[in-house]
Coordinates of C-alpha atoms in Angstrom, one line a residue:
M19 CA 266.1 126.8 84.5
I20 CA 268.3 124.9 86.9
S21 CA 268.9 127.1 89.8
C22 CA 271.5 125.6 92.3
E23 CA 272.5 126.9 95.7
A24 CA 276.2 125.8 96.1
G25 CA 277.6 126.2 99.4
H26 CA 277.4 124.6 103.0
E27 CA 274.1 124.6 104.7
G28 CA 273.6 127.7 106.9
D29 CA 276.1 129.6 104.7
A30 CA 274.0 132.9 103.9
S31 CA 276.5 133.6 101.0
H32 CA 275.5 130.6 98.7
D33 CA 276.4 131.0 94.9
R34 CA 273.3 130.8 92.7
I35 CA 274.0 128.5 89.4
A36 CA 271.3 129.0 86.7
I37 CA 271.3 126.6 83.8
T38 CA 268.9 127.4 81.0
V39 CA 267.8 124.6 79.0
L40 CA 264.4 126.1 77.6
G41 CA 266.3 127.9 75.2
A42 CA 270.0 128.1 74.5
L43 CA 272.0 126.2 77.1
L44 CA 273.5 128.8 79.4
V45 CA 275.1 128.6 82.6
T46 CA 275.6 131.7 84.9
V47 CA 276.7 132.0 88.7
N48 CA 275.1 135.0 90.4
G49 CA 274.3 136.4 86.9
R50 CA 277.8 136.2 85.4
P51 CA 278.2 133.6 82.7
V52 CA 280.2 130.5 83.1
M53 CA 282.2 129.9 79.7
I54 CA 281.4 126.4 78.4
S55 CA 283.6 126.4 75.3
G56 CA 283.4 124.1 72.4
P57 CA 280.6 121.8 71.2
R58 CA 281.9 118.8 73.2
Q59 CA 281.9 120.6 76.4
R60 CA 278.2 121.6 75.7
T61 CA 277.0 118.1 74.8
I62 CA 278.6 116.5 77.8
F63 CA 277.3 119.1 80.1
A64 CA 273.6 119.1 78.4
M65 CA 273.9 115.1 79.3
L66 CA 274.5 115.7 82.7
V67 CA 271.7 118.2 83.2
L68 CA 269.2 115.8 81.4
A69 CA 270.3 113.0 83.7
W70 CA 269.3 115.3 86.6
G71 CA 271.3 113.8 89.5
R72 CA 271.6 110.2 87.8
V73 CA 274.9 108.9 86.9
V74 CA 275.9 109.1 83.2
S75 CA 278.3 106.5 82.1
V76 CA 281.6 107.6 80.2
D77 CA 280.2 105.2 77.3
A78 CA 277.0 107.1 77.1
L79 CA 278.9 110.3 76.9
V80 CA 281.3 109.2 74.2
D81 CA 278.1 107.9 72.3
A82 CA 276.4 111.6 72.6
V83 CA 279.6 113.4 71.3
W84 CA 280.8 111.0 68.7
G85 CA 277.9 108.5 67.9
V86 CA 279.0 105.1 66.3
R87 CA 282.6 106.1 65.4
P88 CA 284.4 107.4 68.3
P89 CA 288.1 107.9 68.1
A90 CA 290.3 106.0 70.1
T91 CA 291.2 108.7 72.6
A92 CA 287.2 109.3 73.3
R93 CA 287.3 108.4 76.8
T94 CA 290.5 110.6 77.6
Q95 CA 288.9 113.4 75.8
V96 CA 285.5 113.1 77.8
A97 CA 287.8 113.2 81.0
I98 CA 289.6 116.4 79.7
C99 CA 286.0 118.0 79.0
I100 CA 284.9 117.1 82.5
G101 CA 288.2 118.8 83.8
A102 CA 287.4 121.8 81.7
L103 CA 283.9 122.0 82.8
R104 CA 285.0 121.9 86.6
K105 CA 287.7 124.4 85.7
A106 CA 285.0 126.9 84.4
F107 CA 283.0 126.5 87.5
R108 CA 286.0 127.3 89.7
A109 CA 286.7 130.4 87.6
A110 CA 283.2 131.5 88.4
H111 CA 284.0 131.4 92.0
V112 CA 281.9 128.0 92.7
D113 CA 284.0 126.5 95.5
E114 CA 281.8 123.5 96.0
P115 CA 281.8 120.7 93.5
V116 CA 279.3 120.7 90.7
I117 CA 280.3 117.5 88.8
L118 CA 281.0 114.2 90.8
T119 CA 283.2 111.2 89.4
T120 CA 281.1 108.2 90.2
H121 CA 281.6 104.8 88.5
P122 CA 280.7 104.1 85.8
G123 CA 280.8 107.9 84.8
Y124 CA 280.0 111.3 86.1
Q125 CA 276.9 113.0 87.9
L126 CA 275.5 116.5 88.1
L127 CA 275.1 117.6 91.8
T128 CA 271.4 118.6 92.2
D129 CA 271.0 119.2 95.9
S130 CA 269.0 122.4 96.6
C131 CA 268.4 122.9 92.9
S132 CA 265.4 123.7 90.7
F133 CA 265.0 122.6 87.0
D134 CA 263.0 124.7 84.7
A135 CA 261.8 121.8 82.6
R136 CA 260.6 120.3 85.9
D137 CA 259.0 123.6 86.8
F138 CA 257.4 123.9 83.4
A139 CA 256.0 120.4 83.5
A140 CA 254.6 121.1 87.0
M141 CA 252.9 124.3 85.9
A142 CA 251.4 122.8 82.9
A143 CA 250.0 120.0 84.9
S144 CA 248.4 122.4 87.4
A145 CA 246.9 124.1 84.3
A146 CA 245.5 121.2 83.3
D147 CA 243.9 120.4 86.7
S148 CA 242.5 124.1 86.8
A149 CA 241.0 123.5 83.5
R150 CA 239.4 120.4 84.2
Q151 CA 237.8 122.0 87.2
G152 CA 236.3 124.9 85.2
R153 CA 238.8 127.5 86.6
L154 CA 239.9 128.8 83.0
E155 CA 241.3 132.1 84.1
E156 CA 243.5 130.2 86.4
A157 CA 244.6 127.9 83.9
V158 CA 245.3 130.5 81.3
G159 CA 247.6 132.2 83.9
L160 CA 249.4 128.9 84.9
H161 CA 249.9 128.0 81.0
R162 CA 251.2 131.3 80.3
K163 CA 253.6 131.4 83.2
A164 CA 254.9 127.9 82.2
L165 CA 255.5 129.3 78.5
D166 CA 257.4 132.2 79.9
L167 CA 260.1 130.1 80.9
W168 CA 261.0 129.5 77.0
T169 CA 263.4 131.9 75.7
G170 CA 264.1 129.8 72.3
P171 CA 264.2 126.5 71.1
A172 CA 265.0 123.8 73.8
L173 CA 268.7 123.1 74.1
S174 CA 269.7 125.2 71.1
G175 CA 273.3 125.2 70.2
V176 CA 273.7 121.7 71.6
A177 CA 274.7 118.6 69.3
G178 CA 274.2 115.1 69.8
Q179 CA 271.5 112.8 69.0
I180 CA 270.3 112.1 72.7
V181 CA 270.3 115.9 73.3
E182 CA 268.4 116.5 70.2
D183 CA 265.9 113.8 71.0
E184 CA 265.2 115.3 74.5
A185 CA 264.9 118.8 72.9
T186 CA 262.2 117.4 70.5
R187 CA 260.4 115.8 73.4
L188 CA 260.4 119.3 75.4
E189 CA 259.2 121.2 72.2
A190 CA 256.3 118.7 71.8
E191 CA 255.4 119.4 75.5
R192 CA 255.5 123.2 74.6
L193 CA 253.2 122.5 71.7
S194 CA 250.8 120.8 73.8
T195 CA 250.9 123.5 76.6
Y196 CA 250.0 126.0 73.7
E197 CA 247.1 123.9 72.6
A198 CA 245.7 123.8 75.9
L199 CA 246.1 127.4 76.5
F200 CA 244.4 128.3 73.1
D201 CA 241.6 125.8 74.2
A202 CA 241.1 127.8 77.4
E203 CA 241.3 131.3 76.0
L204 CA 238.8 130.4 73.0
S205 CA 236.4 128.9 75.8
L206 CA 236.6 132.2 77.3
G207 CA 235.6 134.1 74.2
R208 CA 239.1 135.7 73.7
H209 CA 239.1 134.9 69.9
H210 CA 240.0 138.3 68.9
E211 CA 242.8 138.5 71.3
V212 CA 244.5 135.3 70.7
L213 CA 244.2 135.4 66.8
P214 CA 247.7 137.2 66.1
E215 CA 249.6 134.9 68.4
L216 CA 247.7 131.7 67.2
S217 CA 248.3 132.7 63.5
A218 CA 252.0 133.3 64.0
L219 CA 252.3 129.6 65.8
A220 CA 250.1 127.9 63.2
D221 CA 252.3 129.4 60.5
D222 CA 255.5 128.2 62.4
H223 CA 254.3 124.6 62.5
P224 CA 252.1 124.4 59.2
L225 CA 251.5 120.6 59.5
H226 CA 250.1 120.7 63.1
E227 CA 246.5 120.0 63.0
K228 CA 245.2 120.9 66.6
L229 CA 246.9 124.5 66.1
R230 CA 245.2 124.6 62.7
H231 CA 241.7 123.6 64.1
S232 CA 242.1 126.3 66.8
L233 CA 243.1 129.0 64.4
M234 CA 240.0 128.3 62.0
L235 CA 237.9 128.4 65.0
A236 CA 239.2 131.8 66.0
Q237 CA 239.1 133.0 62.5
Y238 CA 235.3 132.1 62.1
R239 CA 234.4 133.5 65.6
S240 CA 236.4 136.8 64.9
G241 CA 234.0 137.1 61.8
R242 CA 236.6 136.0 59.3
R243 CA 234.5 133.2 57.8
A244 CA 236.1 133.1 54.3
E245 CA 239.6 133.4 55.6
A246 CA 239.1 130.3 57.8
A247 CA 237.6 128.4 55.1
E248 CA 240.3 129.4 52.3
G249 CA 243.1 128.9 55.0
F250 CA 241.7 125.2 55.5
R251 CA 241.8 124.4 51.7
S252 CA 245.3 125.7 50.9
W253 CA 246.6 124.1 54.4
R254 CA 244.9 120.7 53.4
R255 CA 246.6 120.7 50.0
R256 CA 249.8 121.0 51.8
F257 CA 249.3 118.5 54.4
V258 CA 248.3 116.0 51.9
D259 CA 251.0 116.8 49.7
E260 CA 253.6 116.3 52.6
I261 CA 252.2 113.8 54.6
G262 CA 250.5 111.6 52.0
M263 CA 247.3 111.3 53.9
E264 CA 244.1 113.2 54.6
P265 CA 243.9 115.4 58.1
S266 CA 241.7 113.8 60.6
A267 CA 237.9 113.9 60.4
S268 CA 237.8 116.4 63.1
I269 CA 239.2 119.2 61.3
H270 CA 237.0 118.5 58.2
Q271 CA 234.0 118.7 60.6
L272 CA 234.9 121.9 61.4
H273 CA 235.3 123.2 57.9
N274 CA 232.0 121.9 57.0
A275 CA 230.5 123.6 60.0
I276 CA 232.3 126.9 59.1
L277 CA 230.7 126.4 55.6
Q278 CA 227.2 125.9 57.0
D279 CA 227.5 128.5 59.9
A280 CA 226.6 125.4 62.2
S281 CA 225.4 126.4 65.7
E282 CA 227.6 124.1 67.5
I283 CA 230.8 126.1 66.8
Y284 CA 229.2 129.2 68.7
L285 CA 230.1 129.7 72.3
S286 CA 227.2 128.2 74.3
D287 CA 227.4 130.6 76.9
G288 CA 226.3 133.4 74.8
A289 CA 229.7 135.0 75.0
M290 CA 230.0 135.4 71.1
S291 CA 227.1 136.4 68.9
R292 CA 226.6 135.0 65.3
P293 CA 229.3 136.6 63.0
D294 CA 228.1 139.6 61.3
R295 CA 228.5 139.1 57.5
R296 CA 229.0 143.0 57.1
T297 CA 231.8 143.2 59.5
I298 CA 234.4 145.4 58.1
P299 CA 237.8 143.5 57.4
A300 CA 240.8 144.8 59.1
E301 CA 243.4 142.0 58.4
L302 CA 246.7 143.8 59.1
P303 CA 249.5 142.1 61.0
A304 CA 250.2 143.9 64.4
D305 CA 252.0 147.3 63.9
V306 CA 255.8 147.8 64.9
P307 CA 255.6 150.9 67.5
E308 CA 259.5 151.5 67.1
L309 CA 259.5 152.6 63.6
I310 CA 262.8 154.5 63.5
G311 CA 264.1 156.9 60.7
R312 CA 261.3 156.3 58.0
G313 CA 259.8 159.7 57.9
E314 CA 260.4 160.2 54.2
E315 CA 259.5 156.9 53.3
L316 CA 256.0 157.5 55.1
A317 CA 255.6 160.8 53.6
A318 CA 256.1 159.2 50.0
L319 CA 253.5 156.7 50.7
D320 CA 251.1 159.7 51.6
A321 CA 251.0 160.5 48.0
L322 CA 248.6 157.6 47.9
L323 CA 246.2 159.6 49.5
D324 CA 246.7 163.1 47.5
D325 CA 243.7 162.4 45.0
M326 CA 241.5 162.2 47.9
A327 CA 242.2 165.8 48.3
G328 CA 241.7 166.6 44.5
Q329 CA 245.2 165.6 43.2
P330 CA 245.6 163.2 40.3
P331 CA 245.0 159.7 41.6
K332 CA 247.8 157.2 42.5
R333 CA 246.3 153.9 43.2
T334 CA 249.2 151.6 43.7
G335 CA 252.2 151.8 46.1
V336 CA 255.2 149.7 45.8
V337 CA 257.9 149.2 48.7
A338 CA 261.2 147.5 47.5
G339 CA 264.4 146.4 49.4
T340 CA 266.3 143.5 50.6
A341 CA 265.2 140.9 53.0
G342 CA 264.9 142.2 56.5
V343 CA 265.3 145.9 55.7
G344 CA 261.7 146.5 57.2
K345 CA 259.3 146.6 54.3
T346 CA 256.6 145.0 55.9
S347 CA 257.0 147.0 59.0
L348 CA 257.0 150.3 56.9
V349 CA 253.8 149.2 55.2
V350 CA 251.8 148.0 58.3
H351 CA 252.6 151.1 60.1
W352 CA 251.5 153.4 57.2
A353 CA 248.3 151.3 56.7
S354 CA 247.6 151.2 60.3
R355 CA 248.0 155.2 60.6
A356 CA 245.7 155.4 57.5
W357 CA 243.2 153.1 59.0
E358 CA 243.1 154.8 62.4
S359 CA 242.4 158.1 60.6
G360 CA 239.3 156.8 58.9
V361 CA 240.7 157.1 55.4
F362 CA 239.6 153.5 54.3
P363 CA 236.3 152.9 56.1
D364 CA 235.2 149.9 54.1
G365 CA 237.9 147.7 55.1
L366 CA 241.8 146.7 55.0
L367 CA 242.6 143.6 53.3
Y368 CA 246.0 141.8 53.8
A369 CA 247.7 138.8 52.2
D370 CA 251.4 137.5 52.4
L371 CA 251.9 136.3 48.8
S372 CA 255.1 134.3 50.0
Q373 CA 252.5 131.7 51.5
Y374 CA 250.9 130.9 48.1
E375 CA 252.1 128.8 45.2
W376 CA 252.7 131.1 42.2
S377 CA 253.8 128.3 39.8
H378 CA 250.0 128.1 38.9
E379 CA 249.7 131.7 38.8
P380 CA 246.0 132.0 37.4
T381 CA 244.7 129.6 39.9
T382 CA 246.3 131.3 43.0
A383 CA 245.1 134.9 42.0
H384 CA 241.6 133.5 41.6
V385 CA 242.0 131.9 45.0
L386 CA 243.2 135.3 46.5
L387 CA 240.5 137.2 44.9
D388 CA 237.8 134.9 45.7
R389 CA 238.9 135.2 49.4
F390 CA 239.1 138.9 49.3
L391 CA 235.5 139.3 47.6
R392 CA 234.1 137.0 50.4
V393 CA 235.7 139.1 53.3
L394 CA 234.1 142.0 51.8
G395 CA 230.6 140.5 52.0
V396 CA 230.2 138.8 48.6
A397 CA 228.5 135.6 48.8
A398 CA 230.4 132.6 47.7
E399 CA 228.0 131.8 44.9
S400 CA 228.2 135.3 43.4
V401 CA 232.0 134.9 43.0
P402 CA 232.6 134.2 39.3
Q403 CA 234.4 131.1 38.2
R404 CA 236.7 132.7 35.5
L405 CA 239.6 134.9 36.4
D406 CA 239.1 137.6 34.0
E407 CA 235.3 137.9 35.3
C408 CA 236.5 137.6 38.7
V409 CA 239.0 140.4 38.3
S410 CA 236.3 142.7 36.9
F411 CA 233.7 141.8 39.5
Y412 CA 236.5 142.6 42.3
R413 CA 237.7 145.9 40.7
S414 CA 233.8 146.8 40.3
T415 CA 233.5 146.0 44.2
L416 CA 236.5 148.4 45.0
A417 CA 235.2 151.0 42.8
E418 CA 232.2 151.4 45.2
R419 CA 234.3 151.5 48.3
R420 CA 237.4 152.8 50.0
V421 CA 239.3 149.9 50.7
L422 CA 243.2 149.5 51.3
V423 CA 244.6 146.1 49.9
V424 CA 248.1 145.2 51.2
L425 CA 250.1 142.6 49.2
D426 CA 253.3 141.4 51.2
N427 CA 256.3 139.6 49.7
A428 CA 255.4 139.7 45.9
R429 CA 257.9 138.1 43.9
T430 CA 257.1 139.9 40.7
L431 CA 254.8 143.0 40.4
A432 CA 253.0 140.8 37.4
H433 CA 251.5 138.7 40.4
V434 CA 249.8 141.9 41.8
Q435 CA 248.3 143.2 38.5
P436 CA 244.8 141.3 38.8
F437 CA 244.6 143.1 42.2
M438 CA 245.1 146.6 41.0
P439 CA 242.0 148.9 41.4
G440 CA 240.6 150.0 38.5
S441 CA 238.9 153.2 39.5
G442 CA 237.6 154.9 42.7
D443 CA 239.2 155.5 46.1
S444 CA 240.5 152.1 46.8
R445 CA 244.3 151.8 46.9
L446 CA 246.8 148.7 46.6
L447 CA 250.3 148.6 48.5
V448 CA 253.0 146.0 47.7
T449 CA 255.9 144.9 49.4
T450 CA 258.7 143.0 47.0
D451 CA 262.4 142.4 47.0
G452 CA 262.9 143.4 43.4
R453 CA 263.3 146.6 41.5
Q454 CA 260.7 146.0 39.0
D455 CA 259.5 149.0 37.1
P456 CA 256.8 150.3 38.8
L457 CA 255.1 151.1 35.4
A458 CA 254.3 147.4 35.8
V459 CA 251.4 148.2 38.2
G460 CA 250.6 151.5 36.1
R461 CA 251.7 154.9 35.8
G462 CA 249.9 156.3 38.9
A463 CA 252.4 153.9 41.2
V464 CA 254.3 155.3 44.2
R465 CA 257.7 153.8 44.4
V466 CA 259.9 153.5 47.7
D467 CA 263.2 151.9 47.6
L468 CA 263.9 151.0 51.1
D469 CA 267.7 151.1 52.5
A470 CA 269.2 149.9 55.8
L471 CA 269.1 152.2 58.7
A472 CA 271.9 154.7 59.1
L473 CA 274.1 154.1 62.0
P474 CA 272.3 156.9 64.4
Q475 CA 269.0 155.5 63.5
A476 CA 270.0 151.6 64.1
A477 CA 271.5 153.0 67.5
E478 CA 268.3 154.6 68.3
L479 CA 266.1 151.5 67.4
V480 CA 268.4 149.2 69.7
T481 CA 268.3 151.8 72.4
R482 CA 264.3 151.8 72.5
L483 CA 264.1 148.3 72.3
V484 CA 266.7 147.2 75.1
G485 CA 266.6 150.3 77.1
E486 CA 268.8 153.4 77.8
R487 CA 270.6 151.9 80.7
R488 CA 271.8 148.8 78.8
A489 CA 272.3 151.1 75.6
L490 CA 274.0 153.9 76.9
G491 CA 276.1 152.0 79.2
D492 CA 278.2 150.7 76.4
P493 CA 277.6 153.1 73.2
T494 CA 280.8 151.4 71.5
A495 CA 279.2 148.0 71.9
V496 CA 275.9 149.3 70.4
R497 CA 277.6 150.8 67.4
E498 CA 279.5 147.4 66.6
L499 CA 276.1 145.6 67.2
C500 CA 274.5 147.9 64.5
R501 CA 277.5 147.1 62.1
L502 CA 277.3 143.3 62.6
C503 CA 273.6 143.6 61.8
G504 CA 274.2 145.8 58.7
G505 CA 271.5 148.4 59.8
L506 CA 268.8 145.9 59.0
P507 CA 265.7 146.5 61.3
L508 CA 264.7 142.7 61.3
A509 CA 268.3 141.7 62.4
L510 CA 268.5 144.4 65.2
R511 CA 265.3 143.6 66.4
A512 CA 266.4 140.0 66.5
A513 CA 269.4 140.9 68.4
A514 CA 267.6 143.1 70.7
G515 CA 264.9 140.1 71.4
R516 CA 268.0 138.2 72.4
L517 CA 269.0 140.9 75.0
I518 CA 265.3 141.3 76.4
A519 CA 265.2 137.6 76.9
K520 CA 268.5 137.6 78.7
P521 CA 268.5 140.4 81.1
H522 CA 272.0 139.3 82.4
W523 CA 273.8 140.0 79.1
S524 CA 275.4 143.2 78.2
V525 CA 275.2 144.4 74.6
R526 CA 278.7 143.3 74.5
N527 CA 277.5 139.5 75.3
I528 CA 275.3 139.4 71.9
V529 CA 278.2 141.4 70.1
Y530 CA 280.7 138.6 70.9
R531 CA 278.3 136.0 69.9
L532 CA 277.5 137.8 66.5
T533 CA 281.4 138.2 65.7
E534 CA 281.6 134.5 64.7
E535 CA 280.5 134.5 61.3
H536 CA 279.4 130.9 61.2
R537 CA 276.8 131.4 64.4
R538 CA 275.7 134.9 63.2
L539 CA 272.5 133.8 61.2
E540 CA 271.6 131.3 64.0
E541 CA 271.9 133.9 66.6
L542 CA 269.9 136.3 64.6
S543 CA 267.1 133.6 63.9
A544 CA 265.6 133.5 67.6
G545 CA 262.1 134.2 68.7
G546 CA 260.9 133.2 65.4
V547 CA 262.7 135.9 63.5
E548 CA 264.1 134.1 60.4
L549 CA 266.6 136.0 58.2
R550 CA 267.1 133.3 55.8
A551 CA 263.5 133.2 54.7
G552 CA 263.7 136.5 53.1
F553 CA 266.9 135.5 51.3
E554 CA 265.4 132.4 50.1
R555 CA 262.5 134.4 48.5
G556 CA 264.8 136.3 46.6
Y557 CA 267.3 133.5 45.7
R558 CA 264.6 131.5 44.2
G559 CA 263.5 134.1 42.0
L560 CA 267.0 134.2 40.4
S561 CA 267.9 132.4 36.9
T562 CA 270.3 129.6 37.2
A563 CA 273.2 131.8 36.2
A564 CA 272.4 134.5 38.7
A565 CA 271.7 132.1 41.3
R566 CA 275.4 130.6 40.8
M567 CA 276.7 133.9 40.6
C568 CA 275.3 134.9 44.0
R569 CA 276.5 131.8 45.9
M570 CA 280.0 132.0 44.3
L571 CA 280.8 135.6 45.1
S572 CA 280.4 134.7 48.7
L573 CA 283.7 133.0 48.4
L574 CA 285.6 136.2 48.0
D575 CA 286.8 137.8 51.2
A576 CA 286.7 141.2 49.4
P577 CA 284.4 144.4 50.2
H578 CA 283.3 144.6 46.5
F579 CA 283.8 143.0 43.1
T580 CA 283.5 143.9 39.6
A581 CA 281.7 141.9 36.7
Y582 CA 285.2 140.7 35.8
A583 CA 285.4 138.8 39.1
G584 CA 282.4 137.1 38.9
A585 CA 283.3 136.3 35.2
A586 CA 286.4 134.4 36.4
L587 CA 284.5 132.8 39.2
L588 CA 282.1 131.4 36.7
A589 CA 284.4 131.0 33.8
V590 CA 281.8 133.2 31.6
D591 CA 281.9 136.3 29.4
P592 CA 282.1 139.5 31.4
A593 CA 279.0 140.6 29.7
E594 CA 277.2 137.5 30.8
A595 CA 278.6 138.0 34.1
E596 CA 277.3 141.6 34.4
D597 CA 273.9 140.5 33.4
A598 CA 273.8 138.0 36.3
M599 CA 275.0 140.6 38.5
E600 CA 272.3 143.1 37.6
Q601 CA 269.9 140.4 38.4
L602 CA 271.4 140.3 42.0
F603 CA 271.1 144.2 41.9
D604 CA 267.5 143.9 40.8
M605 CA 266.6 141.6 43.7
H606 CA 268.4 143.8 46.2
L607 CA 270.9 140.9 46.9
V608 CA 273.8 143.4 46.1
R609 CA 274.1 146.9 45.9
V610 CA 276.3 149.1 43.7
A611 CA 279.3 150.4 45.7
G612 CA 280.9 152.7 42.9
E613 CA 283.0 152.5 39.9
S614 CA 286.5 151.3 39.6
H615 CA 289.5 153.2 37.8
E616 CA 288.6 151.6 34.3
G617 CA 284.8 153.0 34.9
T618 CA 283.4 149.5 35.6
L619 CA 280.7 149.1 38.3
R620 CA 281.8 147.8 41.7
Y621 CA 279.3 145.8 43.6
A622 CA 279.0 144.8 47.4
F623 CA 277.2 142.5 49.2
H624 CA 275.1 143.3 52.4
E625 CA 277.0 141.5 55.0
L626 CA 274.2 139.3 56.1
V627 CA 273.3 138.3 52.5
R628 CA 276.7 137.4 52.0
L629 CA 276.5 135.0 55.0
C630 CA 273.3 133.5 53.5
A631 CA 274.9 133.1 50.2
R632 CA 278.0 131.3 51.8
E633 CA 275.7 128.8 53.2
K634 CA 274.3 128.1 49.7
V635 CA 277.8 127.6 48.4
L636 CA 278.9 125.1 50.9
V637 CA 275.8 123.1 50.1
E638 CA 275.2 123.6 46.3
E639 CA 278.6 123.4 45.0
T640 CA 281.4 120.8 45.7
E641 CA 284.6 121.6 47.3
E642 CA 286.3 121.0 43.8
E643 CA 284.1 123.3 42.1
R644 CA 284.8 126.3 44.8
L645 CA 288.4 125.5 44.6
A646 CA 288.5 125.7 40.9
A647 CA 286.4 128.9 41.1
L648 CA 288.8 130.5 43.4
A649 CA 291.9 129.5 41.5
R650 CA 290.4 131.0 38.1
F651 CA 289.8 134.2 40.1
S652 CA 293.3 134.2 41.5
S653 CA 294.6 133.6 38.0
A654 CA 292.6 136.5 36.9
Q655 CA 293.9 138.9 39.6
L656 CA 297.3 138.0 38.6
A657 CA 296.8 138.7 35.0
F658 CA 295.5 142.2 35.8
S659 CA 298.0 143.2 38.5

C-alpha cells in the first residue's frame, strides 16, 4: 500500500492517499475510493506508481497502453488520461498535486509516502535475517506480516506488458517468501499446522519444486508417508510432461529418503518422533464453519449411519449439484461431524478425483487404491499388482474396520465403483456434478441433490461472513449481491472474501463491481476461489453436441429456452437438441424452468454458468458461426410468432 500524506507541512488535517498494488489496483483518500475509470487510466497510473517518484516518459506510457501499434492520437490520449486522473483526485478533495508534469513525461509525487511493495520487501528481508540468526519465531511472524499485505494477485485488473512483468516479479517474491516461511515453520516442527496451507499453495502452483518439496516433508512428518510418496509420483509425471525435463536431484533424494524412512528427514532436535505406522488417517480438508441452510441434506446423509443402529445398510452416499453449490462443504461438514462423534474410529480417507487423469481409468483406480491401503497401514509390498485383486484386498481391509472414504468431484459414478465397501461398517461418500442414477453405486445408496441457497439463507451466509454491521446497514445491497451470485455458496464466499479483505468497501461496492457481466467471474475468483474450474469439469464431460449446445445457448438474452431454440441455434433436429439439453441438465449446467404452452420443457441457465458458457462461445466459435446461429434463431422465432 502506498500511503501518501497530501498537504502542507504542519497541517494536521492531511489527506491520506492509499494505493493498493499487492492485489487489485485501488486508490482511496481517507478511506473513500478514488474512481480511476477505464483500462488506459489504470495502466498509466500503475506505470507512475511502479516508477515510484521517477519521471515516466510519454513514450513509455504510450508503449505500456498500446504496445508497438499506437494510434496517431496516442500522446494526446495520454494527456487526456493524466487530466482525468488529476480530476479524480480533486473530486476526492485532494488539494495538493499528486501527478506532476516533468519533461519528458509525468511523475507521481511520493513525499511522505509509503509503498506496500517496499514494505513487503523490507519485512521479508528482516525475516530472512532473523532466520539466519536462528530467531525462527521472529522470522515466522515477519514473514506472515509481510504476506498479510497481499489481498490478491499483484496489480490485478491492470493491462500492459510492463505492468504484467512487474506483477510477475512481485508474485515471484511472494512465492519466495512463502518458501522461507514454510522452511521456518517446518524447522519449528509445525508440520501438522502448516499442512493445509502448504497443500493449497502447492496445488495452486503445481510445477513449483520447492513448494512440492516442503509439502512432501510436511506430509511425511505428519505420518502421511504414502500420500507424500504417491503425490510425488503423480507430480513428477505432470512435471516431465509439461516441462520436458526431470525435477531436480534434491526432490528425488527426498522421495527416496521417504521410501526408506531415512533418519536425515526427521527433526534433529527431537521435536518430532518417527512416524507411527499405525497412525489413524484423518485426511479431510478443513471444515467450513458457516454451513447455512443445509439441515435437510445433513439429515439425509445421516441415513448412512442407520445400519449401525440395526437398520438395513446404506453404504454409499452421493451428493450431486452444479459447480459452486457447496457439495464439498456439505460432505466435509458431515464427515467432520461423524469423525468427531467417533462413528469411524479407524480412519477417514479423502481424494479429489479431479486431480487425477481418468483417461486411463484402471491405472488411476489402482494408484488410488494403493495409496488408501498404505495409508491404512498395509505394507507397500503387500498391495496386489492386479486391479481386481487390489479391489478385493481393499474391500477385505475395509470390512474389518469402520472407515469413511470421501471421493470428491467424481466425473462419473463408474469411477467410484472400485472404492465401494463390500460389507461391514465402512462407508463411501461421493460428490459429483452429474445426475447419474445412484443405482450405479448400488441399491443401498443415499442420494442428495444440492440446490442453490434460497435468498434468506444466502443473506444469512453473507451476514455471518462480513459481519452484521456491514450487512444489516444495507440489506437491499445484500439481496442484490445474493442475486448476482445466484445463491451459490462458493460465489457468495468469494464476494464476502473480497469485502473482508477490503474493510473500507461497503456491500454496495462489490455489488457495483459484480453488475458488469464481463468482470463478474474475475471479481469472484479472488483469494484462490475459482468458479470456472467446476464449470470446466462439467463441460469437459459433455459430448461434442452437448458442449456446443451449452456455449451456443449462452448467446441468448432470454431467461429460459426450449429444445426448439437449441435446434435453431445448432441447425439440428429438435429431438437431437433435446438430447443435448438433457445432457446439460444431467450435468447441472441447466435446470428445468417449467413447461411452455405447447407442453415442451423450458430450460434455464444458472447465471454464473451462463457467463462461463459465454466465455467458451467467444473462444471456440468464430464470429461468423455466432452470427449465423443467432440468425437461425431469429428466423425460427419469426416463424413461430
